[in-house]
Amino acid sequence: MYTRFKNSILNPKMISQYTNSKLKTFGYFIFLLIIYTLPSTLYVCFTGGIDNSYFVEMTNAYSKTETTLFVADYKLYSLLDNEKHYVNTEFCGMYFLPHIEDASSDNIKAEISLMNTSTKQYELVFTRNNIVGVYSINNVRVFVNLATYEEIGIMNAKLSLDDRVVVGNQFSGILYGVYNKYKTVITICSIPTILINGAVSLLLMLLIPTLILYLFNRPLKVKYGKIYHMGIYAFTIFVFANVITLFISSQLLLILCQLISFFYLSTALRQYFITTNGGFKDEL
């Protein structure tokens, strides 16, 4: 693996020798995939998979809503009878239903349907005793009991609008309480998605340069699969440049490394044709 990596960076002509073993090439692709997705993986590990701006947006949206809500002895109450609210944000919809004690899906579904709000993919429902998560797909809602106020350590909280700063801090504490409870789960579940998206991105990124070289070098009669194999190694330098941009944000560096990778692939292709020495007929 080390020899292949070194030659992919320093000696592109040697890449032409790495077209026969699909298993080794696949292993090298997995190595590149891990490196390629490292920035996203580190971001998820340090942030827990949810951008802090979402919490800020949700807190600000709630702070502008006139309510008489408060938490006392780990339960959500209201000073008004049957008070309910819907707060909409770009990321998530939030329902506040302090009069509902039983957080069953039927009770919540009936209540939020009466509020005539548009269905968002992610929603939170704050009931008397529980915070419920709602995931919607094709207008079908799936309900998950996320936490009680006691589980996230919210015994008392003032959520009315006497002081927006205080309210913002109190409500933010509730959101972060739910988030911290599931932070590890969110992180673990996010990593496979990152790897899958990264693999698709890498494969599609290699598609265009390898196809260009294949079409413009058809007289060489080299199979496209061979060129694609070489492309995986040739774009090593671009993959590592993607990691460098984690510390130095530079689109120019990425473009330069893409051009270098394309040049490496072209060099490897010419070397492959030369070293086959009569391989012209073998590739037919």
PDB file of C-alpha atoms in Angstrom, residues 28-275:
ATOM      1  CA  TYR A  28      -6.569   1.571  -2.159  1.00  0.00           C
ATOM      2  CA  PHE A  29      -9.885   3.236  -3.011  1.00  0.00           C
ATOM      3  CA  ILE A  30     -11.116   2.564   0.545  1.00  0.00           C
ATOM      4  CA  PHE A  31      -7.890   4.133   1.844  1.00  0.00           C
ATOM      5  CA  LEU A  32      -8.485   7.235  -0.302  1.00  0.00           C
ATOM      6  CA  LEU A  33     -12.136   7.332   0.749  1.00  0.00           C
ATOM      7  CA  ILE A  34     -11.189   7.471   4.427  1.00  0.00           C
ATOM      8  CA  ILE A  35      -8.746  10.316   3.713  1.00  0.00           C
ATOM      9  CA  TYR A  36     -11.241  12.119   1.443  1.00  0.00           C
ATOM     10  CA  THR A  37     -14.001  12.062   4.057  1.00  0.00           C
ATOM     11  CA  LEU A  38     -11.704  12.920   6.961  1.00  0.00           C
ATOM     12  CA  PRO A  39     -12.725  16.629   7.069  1.00  0.00           C
ATOM     13  CA  SER A  40     -16.437  15.758   7.219  1.00  0.00           C
ATOM     14  CA  THR A  41     -15.837  12.960   9.737  1.00  0.00           C
ATOM     15  CA  LEU A  42     -13.852  15.247  12.034  1.00  0.00           C
ATOM     16  CA  TYR A  43     -16.550  17.918  11.741  1.00  0.00           C
ATOM     17  CA  VAL A  44     -19.258  15.448  12.766  1.00  0.00           C
ATOM     18  CA  CYS A  45     -17.169  14.090  15.646  1.00  0.00           C
ATOM     19  CA  PHE A  46     -16.503  17.558  17.050  1.00  0.00           C
ATOM     20  CA  THR A  47     -19.955  19.032  16.431  1.00  0.00           C
ATOM     21  CA  GLY A  48     -22.095  15.934  16.867  1.00  0.00           C
ATOM     22  CA  GLY A  49     -23.476  16.114  13.343  1.00  0.00           C
ATOM     23  CA  ILE A  50     -25.740  19.137  13.820  1.00  0.00           C
ATOM     24  CA  ASP A  51     -24.637  22.655  12.995  1.00  0.00           C
ATOM     25  CA  ASN A  52     -24.887  25.045  15.948  1.00  0.00           C
ATOM     26  CA  SER A  53     -26.615  27.573  13.661  1.00  0.00           C
ATOM     27  CA  TYR A  54     -29.726  25.372  13.704  1.00  0.00           C
ATOM     28  CA  PHE A  55     -30.027  25.770  17.471  1.00  0.00           C
ATOM     29  CA  VAL A  56     -29.500  29.517  17.187  1.00  0.00           C
ATOM     30  CA  GLU A  57     -32.202  29.758  14.502  1.00  0.00           C
ATOM     31  CA  MET A  58     -34.670  27.707  16.546  1.00  0.00           C
ATOM     32  CA  THR A  59     -33.976  29.702  19.715  1.00  0.00           C
ATOM     33  CA  ASN A  60     -34.377  33.040  17.927  1.00  0.00           C
ATOM     34  CA  ALA A  61     -37.632  31.906  16.326  1.00  0.00           C
ATOM     35  CA  TYR A  62     -39.051  30.832  19.680  1.00  0.00           C
ATOM     36  CA  SER A  63     -37.926  34.058  21.367  1.00  0.00           C
ATOM     37  CA  LYS A  64     -40.179  36.010  19.000  1.00  0.00           C
ATOM     38  CA  THR A  65     -43.253  33.961  19.943  1.00  0.00           C
ATOM     39  CA  GLU A  66     -45.596  35.310  22.604  1.00  0.00           C
ATOM     40  CA  THR A  67     -46.222  32.550  25.123  1.00  0.00           C
ATOM     41  CA  THR A  68     -46.951  32.031  28.803  1.00  0.00           C
ATOM     42  CA  LEU A  69     -45.087  28.731  28.917  1.00  0.00           C
ATOM     43  CA  PHE A  70     -42.861  27.606  31.762  1.00  0.00           C
ATOM     44  CA  VAL A  71     -41.358  24.407  33.142  1.00  0.00           C
ATOM     45  CA  ALA A  72     -41.936  23.536  36.791  1.00  0.00           C
ATOM     46  CA  ASP A  73     -41.014  20.270  38.505  1.00  0.00           C
ATOM     47  CA  TYR A  74     -39.962  18.783  35.158  1.00  0.00           C
ATOM     48  CA  LYS A  75     -43.311  19.514  33.467  1.00  0.00           C
ATOM     49  CA  LEU A  76     -44.352  22.055  30.828  1.00  0.00           C
ATOM     50  CA  TYR A  77     -47.228  24.338  31.805  1.00  0.00           C
ATOM     51  CA  SER A  78     -49.045  27.382  30.502  1.00  0.00           C
ATOM     52  CA  LEU A  79     -50.797  30.232  32.270  1.00  0.00           C
ATOM     53  CA  LEU A  80     -53.586  30.056  29.670  1.00  0.00           C
ATOM     54  CA  ASP A  81     -56.050  27.260  29.083  1.00  0.00           C
ATOM     55  CA  ASN A  82     -55.383  25.149  26.013  1.00  0.00           C
ATOM     56  CA  GLU A  83     -52.460  27.337  24.882  1.00  0.00           C
ATOM     57  CA  LYS A  84     -50.639  25.926  21.862  1.00  0.00           C
ATOM     58  CA  HIS A  85     -48.128  27.271  19.395  1.00  0.00           C
ATOM     59  CA  TYR A  86     -46.367  26.309  16.207  1.00  0.00           C
ATOM     60  CA  VAL A  87     -42.940  27.843  15.550  1.00  0.00           C
ATOM     61  CA  ASN A  88     -41.507  27.387  12.084  1.00  0.00           C
ATOM     62  CA  THR A  89     -37.823  27.457  11.168  1.00  0.00           C
ATOM     63  CA  GLU A  90     -35.984  26.469   8.021  1.00  0.00           C
ATOM     64  CA  PHE A  91     -34.527  23.393   9.729  1.00  0.00           C
ATOM     65  CA  CYS A  92     -37.326  22.260  11.980  1.00  0.00           C
ATOM     66  CA  GLY A  93     -40.951  22.856  12.936  1.00  0.00           C
ATOM     67  CA  MET A  94     -41.788  23.072  16.660  1.00  0.00           C
ATOM     68  CA  TYR A  95     -45.138  22.424  18.324  1.00  0.00           C
ATOM     69  CA  PHE A  96     -45.828  23.479  21.913  1.00  0.00           C
ATOM     70  CA  LEU A  97     -48.745  21.539  23.403  1.00  0.00           C
ATOM     71  CA  PRO A  98     -48.560  21.778  27.221  1.00  0.00           C
ATOM     72  CA  HIS A  99     -52.135  20.540  27.630  1.00  0.00           C
ATOM     73  CA  ILE A 100     -51.247  17.092  26.223  1.00  0.00           C
ATOM     74  CA  GLU A 101     -50.015  14.803  29.001  1.00  0.00           C
ATOM     75  CA  ASP A 102     -50.054  11.503  27.148  1.00  0.00           C
ATOM     76  CA  ALA A 103     -47.385  11.779  24.456  1.00  0.00           C
ATOM     77  CA  SER A 104     -48.826   9.005  22.293  1.00  0.00           C
ATOM     78  CA  SER A 105     -48.604   9.435  18.524  1.00  0.00           C
ATOM     79  CA  ASP A 106     -52.395   9.415  18.116  1.00  0.00           C
ATOM     80  CA  ASN A 107     -52.935  12.296  20.527  1.00  0.00           C
ATOM     81  CA  ILE A 108     -50.146  14.380  19.002  1.00  0.00           C
ATOM     82  CA  LYS A 109     -51.106  13.589  15.422  1.00  0.00           C
ATOM     83  CA  ALA A 110     -54.705  14.635  15.994  1.00  0.00           C
ATOM     84  CA  GLU A 111     -53.633  17.888  17.652  1.00  0.00           C
ATOM     85  CA  ILE A 112     -51.041  19.009  15.121  1.00  0.00           C
ATOM     86  CA  SER A 113     -53.339  18.102  12.236  1.00  0.00           C
ATOM     87  CA  LEU A 114     -55.904  20.547  13.615  1.00  0.00           C
ATOM     88  CA  MET A 115     -53.274  23.295  13.626  1.00  0.00           C
ATOM     89  CA  ASN A 116     -53.107  23.110   9.805  1.00  0.00           C
ATOM     90  CA  THR A 117     -49.365  23.533   9.558  1.00  0.00           C
ATOM     91  CA  SER A 118     -47.313  22.305   6.644  1.00  0.00           C
ATOM     92  CA  THR A 119     -45.384  19.119   7.283  1.00  0.00           C
ATOM     93  CA  LYS A 120     -41.603  19.519   7.576  1.00  0.00           C
ATOM     94  CA  GLN A 121     -39.140  16.645   7.480  1.00  0.00           C
ATOM     95  CA  TYR A 122     -38.052  17.259  11.064  1.00  0.00           C
ATOM     96  CA  GLU A 123     -40.341  18.452  13.840  1.00  0.00           C
ATOM     97  CA  LEU A 124     -40.288  18.659  17.615  1.00  0.00           C
ATOM     98  CA  VAL A 125     -43.355  18.447  19.836  1.00  0.00           C
ATOM     99  CA  PHE A 126     -43.161  19.767  23.405  1.00  0.00           C
ATOM    100  CA  THR A 127     -45.919  18.187  25.512  1.00  0.00           C
ATOM    101  CA  ARG A 128     -46.595  18.347  29.271  1.00  0.00           C
ATOM    102  CA  ASN A 129     -44.185  15.538  30.166  1.00  0.00           C
ATOM    103  CA  ASN A 130     -42.182  14.728  27.046  1.00  0.00           C
ATOM    104  CA  ILE A 131     -40.336  16.065  24.036  1.00  0.00           C
ATOM    105  CA  VAL A 132     -41.249  14.078  20.952  1.00  0.00           C
ATOM    106  CA  GLY A 133     -39.366  13.969  17.678  1.00  0.00           C
ATOM    107  CA  VAL A 134     -41.304  13.668  14.423  1.00  0.00           C
ATOM    108  CA  TYR A 135     -39.706  12.531  11.170  1.00  0.00           C
ATOM    109  CA  SER A 136     -41.820  12.906   8.030  1.00  0.00           C
ATOM    110  CA  ILE A 137     -41.304  11.203   4.697  1.00  0.00           C
ATOM    111  CA  ASN A 138     -43.865  11.301   1.890  1.00  0.00           C
ATOM    112  CA  ASN A 139     -46.299  12.964   4.337  1.00  0.00           C
ATOM    113  CA  VAL A 140     -46.086   9.972   6.678  1.00  0.00           C
ATOM    114  CA  ARG A 141     -45.068  10.970  10.199  1.00  0.00           C
ATOM    115  CA  VAL A 142     -42.945   8.747  12.448  1.00  0.00           C
ATOM    116  CA  PHE A 143     -43.026   9.665  16.146  1.00  0.00           C
ATOM    117  CA  VAL A 144     -40.134   9.058  18.548  1.00  0.00           C
ATOM    118  CA  ASN A 145     -40.268   9.847  22.259  1.00  0.00           C
ATOM    119  CA  LEU A 146     -36.934  11.678  22.678  1.00  0.00           C
ATOM    120  CA  ALA A 147     -36.819  12.626  26.351  1.00  0.00           C
ATOM    121  CA  THR A 148     -38.633  13.838  29.425  1.00  0.00           C
ATOM    122  CA  TYR A 149     -37.676  17.173  30.939  1.00  0.00           C
ATOM    123  CA  GLU A 150     -36.284  15.291  33.916  1.00  0.00           C
ATOM    124  CA  GLU A 151     -33.985  13.208  31.684  1.00  0.00           C
ATOM    125  CA  ILE A 152     -32.369  16.332  30.242  1.00  0.00           C
ATOM    126  CA  GLY A 153     -32.153  18.058  33.619  1.00  0.00           C
ATOM    127  CA  ILE A 154     -34.736  20.837  33.080  1.00  0.00           C
ATOM    128  CA  MET A 155     -36.522  21.118  36.418  1.00  0.00           C
ATOM    129  CA  ASN A 156     -37.614  24.745  36.138  1.00  0.00           C
ATOM    130  CA  ALA A 157     -37.461  27.137  33.190  1.00  0.00           C
ATOM    131  CA  LYS A 158     -39.111  30.446  32.410  1.00  0.00           C
ATOM    132  CA  LEU A 159     -40.235  30.414  28.777  1.00  0.00           C
ATOM    133  CA  SER A 160     -42.516  33.467  28.603  1.00  0.00           C
ATOM    134  CA  LEU A 161     -41.382  36.672  26.922  1.00  0.00           C
ATOM    135  CA  ASP A 162     -40.713  38.929  29.901  1.00  0.00           C
ATOM    136  CA  ASP A 163     -37.013  38.830  29.075  1.00  0.00           C
ATOM    137  CA  ARG A 164     -35.961  37.586  25.611  1.00  0.00           C
ATOM    138  CA  VAL A 165     -32.382  36.922  26.700  1.00  0.00           C
ATOM    139  CA  VAL A 166     -33.470  34.794  29.642  1.00  0.00           C
ATOM    140  CA  VAL A 167     -36.062  32.997  27.541  1.00  0.00           C
ATOM    141  CA  GLY A 168     -33.509  32.339  24.804  1.00  0.00           C
ATOM    142  CA  ASN A 169     -31.056  30.860  27.280  1.00  0.00           C
ATOM    143  CA  GLN A 170     -33.700  28.723  28.950  1.00  0.00           C
ATOM    144  CA  PHE A 171     -35.123  27.374  25.703  1.00  0.00           C
ATOM    145  CA  SER A 172     -31.643  26.815  24.281  1.00  0.00           C
ATOM    146  CA  GLY A 173     -30.888  24.711  27.355  1.00  0.00           C
ATOM    147  CA  ILE A 174     -33.828  22.439  26.513  1.00  0.00           C
ATOM    148  CA  LEU A 175     -32.668  21.982  22.913  1.00  0.00           C
ATOM    149  CA  TYR A 176     -29.099  21.233  23.920  1.00  0.00           C
ATOM    150  CA  GLY A 177     -30.339  18.844  26.599  1.00  0.00           C
ATOM    151  CA  VAL A 178     -32.121  16.712  23.995  1.00  0.00           C
ATOM    152  CA  TYR A 179     -29.171  17.007  21.622  1.00  0.00           C
ATOM    153  CA  ASN A 180     -26.584  15.952  24.225  1.00  0.00           C
ATOM    154  CA  LYS A 181     -28.643  12.888  25.104  1.00  0.00           C
ATOM    155  CA  TYR A 182     -28.392  11.632  21.508  1.00  0.00           C
ATOM    156  CA  LYS A 183     -25.088  13.217  20.465  1.00  0.00           C
ATOM    157  CA  THR A 184     -23.185   9.923  20.345  1.00  0.00           C
ATOM    158  CA  VAL A 185     -25.955   8.165  18.414  1.00  0.00           C
ATOM    159  CA  ILE A 186     -26.190  11.035  15.914  1.00  0.00           C
ATOM    160  CA  THR A 187     -22.423  10.966  15.386  1.00  0.00           C
ATOM    161  CA  ILE A 188     -22.265   7.198  14.866  1.00  0.00           C
ATOM    162  CA  CYS A 189     -25.205   7.226  12.444  1.00  0.00           C
ATOM    163  CA  SER A 190     -23.747  10.141  10.469  1.00  0.00           C
ATOM    164  CA  ILE A 191     -20.433   8.448   9.647  1.00  0.00           C
ATOM    165  CA  PRO A 192     -21.837   5.740   7.303  1.00  0.00           C
ATOM    166  CA  THR A 193     -23.742   8.457   5.423  1.00  0.00           C
ATOM    167  CA  ILE A 194     -20.539  10.473   5.075  1.00  0.00           C
ATOM    168  CA  LEU A 195     -18.668   7.436   3.707  1.00  0.00           C
ATOM    169  CA  ILE A 196     -21.414   6.588   1.204  1.00  0.00           C
ATOM    170  CA  ASN A 197     -21.680  10.175  -0.019  1.00  0.00           C
ATOM    171  CA  GLY A 198     -17.900  10.391  -0.205  1.00  0.00           C
ATOM    172  CA  ALA A 199     -17.652   7.193  -2.247  1.00  0.00           C
ATOM    173  CA  VAL A 200     -20.275   8.414  -4.717  1.00  0.00           C
ATOM    174  CA  SER A 201     -18.541  11.791  -4.947  1.00  0.00           C
ATOM    175  CA  LEU A 202     -15.148  10.206  -5.630  1.00  0.00           C
ATOM    176  CA  LEU A 203     -16.500   7.811  -8.249  1.00  0.00           C
ATOM    177  CA  LEU A 204     -18.337  10.584 -10.083  1.00  0.00           C
ATOM    178  CA  MET A 205     -15.333  12.891  -9.849  1.00  0.00           C
ATOM    179  CA  LEU A 206     -13.192  10.257 -11.588  1.00  0.00           C
ATOM    180  CA  LEU A 207     -15.817   9.651 -14.256  1.00  0.00           C
ATOM    181  CA  ILE A 208     -15.251  12.844 -16.277  1.00  0.00           C
ATOM    182  CA  PRO A 209     -11.415  12.882 -16.538  1.00  0.00           C
ATOM    183  CA  THR A 210     -11.181   9.145 -17.225  1.00  0.00           C
ATOM    184  CA  LEU A 211     -13.930   9.372 -19.850  1.00  0.00           C
ATOM    185  CA  ILE A 212     -12.195  12.322 -21.530  1.00  0.00           C
ATOM    186  CA  LEU A 213      -8.908  10.430 -21.755  1.00  0.00           C
ATOM    187  CA  TYR A 214     -10.674   7.309 -22.985  1.00  0.00           C
ATOM    188  CA  LEU A 215     -12.451   9.173 -25.790  1.00  0.00           C
ATOM    189  CA  PHE A 216      -9.387  11.162 -26.882  1.00  0.00           C
ATOM    190  CA  ASN A 217      -7.110   8.119 -26.789  1.00  0.00           C
ATOM    191  CA  ARG A 218      -9.346   5.572 -28.468  1.00  0.00           C
ATOM    192  CA  PRO A 219      -6.644   4.751 -31.071  1.00  0.00           C
ATOM    193  CA  LEU A 220      -4.642   3.224 -28.214  1.00  0.00           C
ATOM    194  CA  LYS A 221      -7.514   0.767 -27.690  1.00  0.00           C
ATOM    195  CA  VAL A 222      -7.058   0.658 -23.927  1.00  0.00           C
ATOM    196  CA  LYS A 223     -10.133  -0.542 -22.051  1.00  0.00           C
ATOM    197  CA  TYR A 224     -11.981   2.090 -20.065  1.00  0.00           C
ATOM    198  CA  GLY A 225     -11.777  -0.055 -16.936  1.00  0.00           C
ATOM    199  CA  LYS A 226      -7.974   0.078 -17.063  1.00  0.00           C
ATOM    200  CA  ILE A 227      -8.029   3.869 -17.335  1.00  0.00           C
ATOM    201  CA  TYR A 228     -10.440   4.113 -14.418  1.00  0.00           C
ATOM    202  CA  HIS A 229      -8.162   1.916 -12.300  1.00  0.00           C
ATOM    203  CA  MET A 230      -5.248   4.228 -13.020  1.00  0.00           C
ATOM    204  CA  GLY A 231      -7.445   7.226 -12.276  1.00  0.00           C
ATOM    205  CA  ILE A 232      -7.999   6.036  -8.695  1.00  0.00           C
ATOM    206  CA  TYR A 233      -4.262   6.204  -8.076  1.00  0.00           C
ATOM    207  CA  ALA A 234      -3.663   9.343 -10.141  1.00  0.00           C
ATOM    208  CA  PHE A 235      -6.111  11.391  -8.071  1.00  0.00           C
ATOM    209  CA  THR A 236      -4.352  10.627  -4.783  1.00  0.00           C
ATOM    210  CA  ILE A 237      -2.817  14.089  -4.748  1.00  0.00           C
ATOM    211  CA  PHE A 238      -6.237  15.715  -5.163  1.00  0.00           C
ATOM    212  CA  VAL A 239      -7.671  13.691  -2.279  1.00  0.00           C
ATOM    213  CA  PHE A 240      -4.920  14.869   0.027  1.00  0.00           C
ATOM    214  CA  ALA A 241      -5.376  18.437  -1.174  1.00  0.00           C
ATOM    215  CA  ASN A 242      -8.989  18.142  -0.041  1.00  0.00           C
ATOM    216  CA  VAL A 243      -7.736  17.385   3.472  1.00  0.00           C
ATOM    217  CA  ILE A 244      -5.293  20.313   3.382  1.00  0.00           C
ATOM    218  CA  THR A 245      -8.197  22.668   2.659  1.00  0.00           C
ATOM    219  CA  LEU A 246      -9.463  21.740   6.125  1.00  0.00           C
ATOM    220  CA  PHE A 247      -6.704  24.010   7.416  1.00  0.00           C
ATOM    221  CA  ILE A 248      -6.138  26.285   4.407  1.00  0.00           C
ATOM    222  CA  SER A 249      -9.270  27.191   2.479  1.00  0.00           C
ATOM    223  CA  SER A 250      -8.119  27.473  -1.129  1.00  0.00           C
ATOM    224  CA  GLN A 251     -10.146  26.638  -4.228  1.00  0.00           C
ATOM    225  CA  LEU A 252      -7.068  27.453  -6.309  1.00  0.00           C
ATOM    226  CA  LEU A 253      -5.175  24.628  -4.594  1.00  0.00           C
ATOM    227  CA  LEU A 254      -7.959  22.151  -5.382  1.00  0.00           C
ATOM    228  CA  ILE A 255      -8.102  23.210  -9.034  1.00  0.00           C
ATOM    229  CA  LEU A 256      -4.303  22.974  -9.331  1.00  0.00           C
ATOM    230  CA  CYS A 257      -4.273  19.482  -7.809  1.00  0.00           C
ATOM    231  CA  GLN A 258      -7.082  18.381 -10.140  1.00  0.00           C
ATOM    232  CA  LEU A 259      -4.984  19.474 -13.113  1.00  0.00           C
ATOM    233  CA  ILE A 260      -1.926  17.696 -11.719  1.00  0.00           C
ATOM    234  CA  SER A 261      -3.990  14.528 -11.167  1.00  0.00           C
ATOM    235  CA  PHE A 262      -5.264  14.696 -14.741  1.00  0.00           C
ATOM    236  CA  PHE A 263      -1.673  15.062 -15.973  1.00  0.00           C
ATOM    237  CA  TYR A 264      -0.634  12.071 -13.834  1.00  0.00           C
ATOM    238  CA  LEU A 265      -3.435   9.984 -15.326  1.00  0.00           C
ATOM    239  CA  SER A 266      -2.438  10.972 -18.853  1.00  0.00           C
ATOM    240  CA  THR A 267       1.182  10.064 -18.097  1.00  0.00           C
ATOM    241  CA  ALA A 268       0.181   6.700 -16.650  1.00  0.00           C
ATOM    242  CA  LEU A 269      -1.986   5.944 -19.681  1.00  0.00           C
ATOM    243  CA  ARG A 270       0.844   6.629 -22.121  1.00  0.00           C
ATOM    244  CA  GLN A 271       3.225   4.528 -20.021  1.00  0.00           C
ATOM    245  CA  TYR A 272       0.713   1.697 -19.882  1.00  0.00           C
ATOM    246  CA  PHE A 273       0.500   1.610 -23.661  1.00  0.00           C
ATOM    247  CA  ILE A 274       4.291   1.688 -24.028  1.00  0.00           C
ATOM    248  CA  THR A 275       5.032  -1.017 -21.458  1.00  0.00           C
TER     249      THR A 275
END
